Structure formats: C-alpha cells, structure tokens
Amino acid sequence: MNADDLGLSVGVNRGILEAHGAGVVSSVSVLVNLPAWEDAARRLGGAGSGLGVGLHLNLTAGSPLSGGGTLRDPRTGRFRPLAALVGRALAGRIDPADVAAECAAQVARLREAGVAITHLDSHRHVHVLPGVWRPVVETARRHGIPVVRVPLEPLGANLGNRPALAKKVALAAAWRVAARGAPAPRSADRFFGISLQGGTGFLPRLLALLDRLEPGLTELMVHPGHPDGDLAYWDRYVAPRATELAALTTPVVRKRFQRGDFRLIHFGAL
C-alpha cells in the first residue's frame, strides 16, 4: 500500500503518516523539491523501519534541483506544466541527459535525509513518457534503487470511471513506446490505484479490490491527506484525499488487513 505525494503539503504529510500509523499504508513516495519536503523529512525520521520510502520523481511542479535544461521553462525557471512536458516528450524534445541529471539530484536529496530508498515512481506518472523512461530506469539502477513502478492498471477495473479509463489508456500507450528496447526494471506483478481515485465509493471499491487480490505482489497506490491551502496551490486533487484518509483509517479496513489472507509489506522487504 503505497501513498504518493509525501512532501506535497503539511496536511498531506500528516494524513499519510496517520494512515501508516493505522497499519494500512506500508510505503510512501516522496516529493523532495516542494516547500513541504522539510516537514516530510522530519516526519520520516520518526516513522521507523516499517515504512518503505521511495522517490516520487517530480518533473512538473516547482523548480528543478539540477540545471533543468529541456525540462525547465526559461521564462520562469520552473518546470513546465504537465501538458507541456507531455507534448515535448512526444515530439522528442526532451534531452534524456537532463532527465538523468534531475533524477540523480532528487535521489541525492532524499538520501541526504538519511533515507534508504526502496523504490522510484513519479508525480503524474511522467516517468513512463518517451525520453524519460530510459534515463530514469538507468539512473535508478546506477543508484541501487531496486524497484521502479510500471503504472499499468487493468482497463477493466472500475470501467464506469471514464477519466481513469482515459488515463490508463494514455499511460499504456506512452509506456509501450518509451519502454521499447529499454532495460526492464523490477516492479510489482500488478498495479492498482488509478481506478480508485475520484468520484464516490472509494471505500467499497477498495474493499472489493482487496477481496480480489491474486497471488504475487500487488502495488496499491493511494492518496490520503488533510486538504489545506498549500495543497490547493500545488494540486487539483484536494477533497478526495480526505475521503481516502477516512476510508483507510476506518475500522473495517484495518480489520480487513488483519484477516491474514495477504501480507502487507514495502518494497524494501522483497
């Protein structure tokens, strides 16, 4: 159970660690270049060894830690927004060396906080884009990060959620192009989470998913948090984070995790 976006805001940080304290979230992915990073680093210091910590590579919000190059908007000095990054990636206008340099800089910042990095993924799943995937995988391998997320979720999960379906189709198409001929990292056998986001019914969808888990390793991505003003500045996914947090910490979910038919781990325990 991996909670994305630690470091996005203090409210998100607090909510994620509450879900971990409830015995449900076992792994987090951390943004290291936004203002709430320092608060996240302090909280990680007291989280204990039962929490896996990965890098949530960020190429779309805030400013780069490296020079940025083709990733940076020269007018603002900040990252280009998601739509601009996607357009440049599809047009072959992203320099892989810039991606590798920024990924290495963010890995270094996370390690400087005393974190043993268990995995790597990215904000908005941008690491599956052409021109981004290969340098990210190679940088992870070079720095001894054993697992890289492959965010390909079955299309049949929650078919009624049309925005989620469109996102899954787009991610699958981008990854097929980006991963062609590239090294294959270790990843989970299955990935879920996109179909849980937004709309109503997070709790029943989560419970139904847990009841259908197949043998092997499943990564389940969640986004719990307490909405605050800083969160609204950085992200549009605001109110549903409180819904996710309430569901993940409710007694019915905590009891479901104690039933004994699956084992909750993090990537460092593989």
CSV table of C-alpha atoms in Angstrom, one decimal:
chain,number,residue,atom,x,y,z
A,1,MET,CA,0.0,0.0,0.0
A,2,ASN,CA,1.9,3.0,-1.3
A,3,ALA,CA,0.8,6.6,-0.5
A,4,ASP,CA,2.0,9.0,-3.1
A,5,ASP,CA,2.8,12.7,-2.6
A,6,LEU,CA,4.5,12.9,0.8
A,7,GLY,CA,6.1,16.4,0.7
A,8,LEU,CA,3.2,17.9,-1.3
A,9,SER,CA,1.8,19.8,1.7
A,10,VAL,CA,2.0,19.6,5.5
A,11,GLY,CA,-1.7,18.4,5.5
A,12,VAL,CA,-0.8,15.6,3.1
A,13,ASN,CA,2.2,14.6,5.1
A,14,ARG,CA,0.2,14.4,8.3
A,15,GLY,CA,-2.6,12.3,6.7
A,16,ILE,CA,-0.2,9.9,5.1
A,17,LEU,CA,1.6,9.2,8.4
A,18,GLU,CA,-1.8,8.8,10.1
A,19,ALA,CA,-2.7,6.1,7.5
A,20,HIS,CA,0.7,4.4,8.2
A,21,GLY,CA,0.1,4.6,11.9
A,22,ALA,CA,-3.2,2.9,11.4
A,23,GLY,CA,-1.4,-0.1,10.0
A,24,VAL,CA,-2.6,0.3,6.4
A,25,VAL,CA,-0.1,2.3,4.4
A,26,SER,CA,3.3,0.5,4.3
A,27,SER,CA,5.1,2.6,1.8
A,28,VAL,CA,5.4,6.2,0.7
A,29,SER,CA,6.7,8.1,-2.3
A,30,VAL,CA,8.3,11.5,-1.5
A,31,LEU,CA,8.5,14.8,-3.4
A,32,VAL,CA,11.8,16.4,-2.5
A,33,ASN,CA,11.6,19.8,-4.3
A,34,LEU,CA,8.5,21.4,-2.8
A,35,PRO,CA,8.1,23.5,0.4
A,36,ALA,CA,6.7,20.7,2.5
A,37,TRP,CA,9.7,18.5,1.9
A,38,GLU,CA,11.5,19.6,5.1
A,39,ASP,CA,8.4,18.7,7.1
A,40,ALA,CA,8.2,15.4,5.3
A,41,ALA,CA,11.9,14.7,6.1
A,42,ARG,CA,11.3,15.4,9.9
A,43,ARG,CA,8.3,13.1,9.9
A,44,LEU,CA,10.2,10.3,8.2
A,45,GLY,CA,12.8,10.5,10.9
A,46,GLY,CA,10.3,9.2,13.4
A,47,ALA,CA,8.4,6.7,11.2
A,48,GLY,CA,10.6,3.7,11.9
A,49,SER,CA,11.8,0.9,9.7
A,50,GLY,CA,8.3,-0.5,9.0
A,51,LEU,CA,7.8,2.2,6.4
A,52,GLY,CA,9.3,1.9,2.9
A,53,VAL,CA,10.4,5.2,1.3
A,54,GLY,CA,10.7,5.9,-2.4
A,55,LEU,CA,11.4,8.9,-4.6
A,56,HIS,CA,8.3,10.5,-6.2
A,57,LEU,CA,10.3,12.0,-9.1
A,58,ASN,CA,8.9,15.4,-9.9
A,59,LEU,CA,9.3,17.0,-13.3
A,60,THR,CA,6.1,19.1,-13.4
A,61,ALA,CA,5.8,21.2,-10.2
A,62,GLY,CA,8.2,23.7,-8.6
A,63,SER,CA,11.8,24.2,-9.7
A,64,PRO,CA,14.4,21.6,-10.7
A,65,LEU,CA,17.3,20.8,-8.4
A,66,SER,CA,19.6,20.5,-11.3
A,67,GLY,CA,20.0,23.0,-14.2
A,68,GLY,CA,16.8,21.6,-15.7
A,69,GLY,CA,17.8,22.1,-19.4
A,70,THR,CA,14.9,21.0,-21.6
A,71,LEU,CA,12.7,20.3,-18.5
A,72,ARG,CA,12.7,23.9,-17.4
A,73,ASP,CA,10.7,26.9,-18.7
A,74,PRO,CA,13.3,29.5,-19.4
A,75,ARG,CA,10.8,32.3,-18.6
A,76,THR,CA,10.1,31.2,-15.1
A,77,GLY,CA,13.0,28.9,-14.1
A,78,ARG,CA,10.4,26.3,-13.0
A,79,PHE,CA,9.3,23.0,-14.5
A,80,ARG,CA,6.9,23.2,-17.4
A,81,PRO,CA,3.4,22.1,-16.6
A,82,LEU,CA,2.3,18.5,-17.3
A,83,ALA,CA,0.7,19.2,-20.7
A,84,ALA,CA,3.8,21.0,-22.0
A,85,LEU,CA,6.1,18.2,-20.7
A,86,VAL,CA,3.9,15.5,-22.4
A,87,GLY,CA,3.9,17.5,-25.7
A,88,ARG,CA,7.6,17.9,-25.7
A,89,ALA,CA,8.2,14.3,-24.8
A,90,LEU,CA,6.0,13.0,-27.6
A,91,ALA,CA,7.8,15.4,-30.0
A,92,GLY,CA,11.2,14.1,-28.9
A,93,ARG,CA,12.2,17.5,-27.4
A,94,ILE,CA,13.3,16.2,-24.0
A,95,ASP,CA,17.0,15.6,-23.6
A,96,PRO,CA,17.5,12.3,-21.7
A,97,ALA,CA,20.6,13.7,-20.1
A,98,ASP,CA,18.5,16.4,-18.4
A,99,VAL,CA,16.2,13.8,-17.0
A,100,ALA,CA,19.1,11.7,-15.7
A,101,ALA,CA,20.6,14.8,-14.0
A,102,GLU,CA,17.4,15.9,-12.4
A,103,CYS,CA,16.6,12.3,-11.3
A,104,ALA,CA,20.0,11.9,-9.7
A,105,ALA,CA,19.7,15.3,-7.9
A,106,GLN,CA,16.4,14.3,-6.4
A,107,VAL,CA,17.7,10.9,-5.4
A,108,ALA,CA,20.7,12.6,-3.7
A,109,ARG,CA,18.4,15.0,-1.7
A,110,LEU,CA,16.3,12.1,-0.4
A,111,ARG,CA,19.4,10.1,0.6
A,112,GLU,CA,20.9,13.2,2.3
A,113,ALA,CA,17.9,12.9,4.7
A,114,GLY,CA,19.1,9.5,5.8
A,115,VAL,CA,16.6,7.6,3.8
A,116,ALA,CA,17.3,4.1,2.3
A,117,ILE,CA,15.4,4.4,-1.0
A,118,THR,CA,13.2,1.3,-1.7
A,119,HIS,CA,11.6,2.3,-5.0
A,120,LEU,CA,11.1,5.0,-7.5
A,121,ASP,CA,8.0,6.3,-9.3
A,122,SER,CA,6.9,9.8,-10.4
A,123,HIS,CA,4.4,12.6,-9.9
A,124,ARG,CA,1.7,12.3,-12.6
A,125,HIS,CA,3.5,9.1,-13.8
A,126,VAL,CA,5.6,11.1,-16.1
A,127,HIS,CA,8.5,8.6,-15.9
A,128,VAL,CA,6.7,6.4,-18.5
A,129,LEU,CA,7.0,9.1,-21.2
A,130,PRO,CA,9.3,8.7,-24.2
A,131,GLY,CA,12.6,10.2,-23.5
A,132,VAL,CA,12.0,10.0,-19.7
A,133,TRP,CA,11.6,6.2,-19.0
A,134,ARG,CA,15.1,5.1,-20.1
A,135,PRO,CA,17.2,7.7,-18.2
A,136,VAL,CA,15.0,7.2,-15.1
A,137,VAL,CA,15.5,3.4,-15.1
A,138,GLU,CA,19.2,3.7,-15.8
A,139,THR,CA,19.6,6.3,-13.0
A,140,ALA,CA,17.7,4.1,-10.6
A,141,ARG,CA,19.9,1.1,-11.5
A,142,ARG,CA,23.0,3.2,-11.1
A,143,HIS,CA,22.0,4.3,-7.7
A,144,GLY,CA,20.9,0.9,-6.4
A,145,ILE,CA,17.2,1.5,-6.3
A,146,PRO,CA,15.7,-1.9,-6.9
A,147,VAL,CA,12.1,-1.2,-7.9
A,148,VAL,CA,10.6,1.2,-10.5
A,149,ARG,CA,6.8,1.5,-10.8
A,150,VAL,CA,5.1,0.4,-14.0
A,151,PRO,CA,1.7,2.1,-13.6
A,152,LEU,CA,-0.2,-0.1,-16.0
A,153,GLU,CA,-3.6,-0.9,-14.4
A,154,PRO,CA,-6.1,-3.4,-15.9
A,155,LEU,CA,-8.6,-1.4,-18.1
A,156,GLY,CA,-11.5,-3.4,-16.7
A,157,ALA,CA,-11.0,-2.0,-13.1
A,158,ASN,CA,-14.0,0.4,-12.4
A,159,LEU,CA,-15.0,0.9,-16.1
A,160,GLY,CA,-17.5,3.5,-15.1
A,161,ASN,CA,-14.8,5.9,-14.2
A,162,ARG,CA,-14.2,7.4,-17.6
A,163,PRO,CA,-11.4,9.8,-16.7
A,164,ALA,CA,-9.5,7.0,-15.0
A,165,LEU,CA,-10.0,4.8,-18.1
A,166,ALA,CA,-8.7,7.5,-20.4
A,167,LYS,CA,-5.6,8.0,-18.2
A,168,LYS,CA,-4.9,4.2,-18.1
A,169,VAL,CA,-5.1,4.0,-21.9
A,170,ALA,CA,-2.8,7.0,-22.3
A,171,LEU,CA,-0.3,5.6,-19.8
A,172,ALA,CA,-0.2,2.2,-21.5
A,173,ALA,CA,0.3,3.8,-24.9
A,174,ALA,CA,3.1,6.0,-23.7
A,175,TRP,CA,4.9,3.2,-21.9
A,176,ARG,CA,4.8,0.9,-24.9
A,177,VAL,CA,6.7,3.5,-26.9
A,178,ALA,CA,9.0,4.5,-24.1
A,179,ALA,CA,10.0,1.0,-22.9
A,180,ARG,CA,10.7,-0.4,-26.4
A,181,GLY,CA,14.2,-1.7,-26.3
A,182,ALA,CA,14.8,-0.1,-22.9
A,183,PRO,CA,16.1,-2.1,-19.8
A,184,ALA,CA,13.3,-3.6,-17.7
A,185,PRO,CA,13.4,-2.8,-14.0
A,186,ARG,CA,11.9,-4.9,-11.2
A,187,SER,CA,8.3,-3.9,-10.5
A,188,ALA,CA,5.2,-5.2,-8.8
A,189,ASP,CA,3.3,-8.1,-10.6
A,190,ARG,CA,0.2,-5.9,-10.6
A,191,PHE,CA,-0.6,-2.2,-10.1
A,192,PHE,CA,-3.9,-0.6,-9.0
A,193,GLY,CA,-5.0,2.8,-7.8
A,194,ILE,CA,-5.9,5.0,-10.7
A,195,SER,CA,-9.4,3.5,-10.8
A,196,LEU,CA,-9.8,4.2,-7.1
A,197,GLN,CA,-9.3,8.0,-7.5
A,198,GLY,CA,-12.1,10.5,-7.7
A,199,GLY,CA,-15.9,10.1,-7.7
A,200,THR,CA,-17.7,8.3,-4.9
A,201,GLY,CA,-17.4,4.9,-3.4
A,202,PHE,CA,-13.6,4.8,-2.6
A,203,LEU,CA,-14.2,2.5,0.4
A,204,PRO,CA,-16.3,-0.2,-1.3
A,205,ARG,CA,-14.0,-0.2,-4.3
A,206,LEU,CA,-11.0,-0.6,-2.1
A,207,LEU,CA,-12.6,-3.5,-0.2
A,208,ALA,CA,-13.7,-5.2,-3.4
A,209,LEU,CA,-10.1,-4.9,-4.7
A,210,LEU,CA,-8.6,-6.4,-1.6
A,211,ASP,CA,-11.0,-9.3,-1.8
A,212,ARG,CA,-9.9,-10.0,-5.4
A,213,LEU,CA,-6.2,-9.9,-4.9
A,214,GLU,CA,-4.3,-12.6,-6.8
A,215,PRO,CA,-1.2,-14.4,-5.6
A,216,GLY,CA,2.0,-12.4,-6.0
A,217,LEU,CA,3.0,-8.8,-5.4
A,218,THR,CA,0.4,-6.1,-5.9
A,219,GLU,CA,1.1,-2.4,-5.5
A,220,LEU,CA,-1.9,-0.4,-4.5
A,221,MET,CA,-1.5,3.4,-4.9
A,222,VAL,CA,-3.4,5.7,-2.6
A,223,HIS,CA,-3.5,9.5,-1.9
A,224,PRO,CA,-4.6,10.1,1.7
A,225,GLY,CA,-4.2,13.6,3.2
A,226,HIS,CA,-5.7,16.5,5.1
A,227,PRO,CA,-6.6,19.2,2.5
A,228,ASP,CA,-5.0,22.6,3.2
A,229,GLY,CA,-4.3,25.8,1.4
A,230,ASP,CA,-0.8,24.7,0.3
A,231,LEU,CA,-2.3,21.6,-1.3
A,232,ALA,CA,-4.8,23.5,-3.3
A,233,TYR,CA,-1.9,25.6,-4.7
A,234,TRP,CA,0.1,22.6,-5.9
A,235,ASP,CA,-2.6,20.1,-6.9
A,236,ARG,CA,-6.2,19.8,-8.1
A,237,TYR,CA,-6.8,16.5,-6.2
A,238,VAL,CA,-7.9,18.1,-2.9
A,239,ALA,CA,-11.1,17.0,-1.2
A,240,PRO,CA,-10.9,13.3,-2.3
A,241,ARG,CA,-7.7,13.0,-0.2
A,242,ALA,CA,-9.7,13.4,3.0
A,243,THR,CA,-12.2,10.7,1.7
A,244,GLU,CA,-9.3,8.3,1.1
A,245,LEU,CA,-7.8,9.0,4.6
A,246,ALA,CA,-11.1,8.4,6.3
A,247,ALA,CA,-11.6,5.1,4.4
A,248,LEU,CA,-8.0,3.9,5.0
A,249,THR,CA,-8.2,4.5,8.8
A,250,THR,CA,-11.8,3.2,9.3
A,251,PRO,CA,-12.1,0.1,11.5
A,252,VAL,CA,-13.5,-2.0,8.7
A,253,VAL,CA,-10.4,-1.5,6.5
A,254,ARG,CA,-8.0,-2.0,9.5
A,255,LYS,CA,-9.7,-5.3,10.3
A,256,ARG,CA,-9.6,-6.4,6.6
A,257,PHE,CA,-5.8,-6.0,6.7
A,258,GLN,CA,-5.7,-8.2,9.8
A,259,ARG,CA,-7.6,-11.1,8.3
A,260,GLY,CA,-4.4,-12.9,7.3
A,261,ASP,CA,-5.1,-13.8,3.6
A,262,PHE,CA,-2.4,-11.4,2.4
A,263,ARG,CA,0.7,-9.8,3.9
A,264,LEU,CA,1.4,-6.1,4.0
A,265,ILE,CA,5.0,-5.2,3.1
A,266,HIS,CA,7.0,-2.5,1.4
A,267,PHE,CA,9.4,-2.8,-1.5
A,268,GLY,CA,12.5,-2.9,0.8
A,269,ALA,CA,11.2,-6.2,2.3
A,270,LEU,CA,11.1,-8.1,-1.0
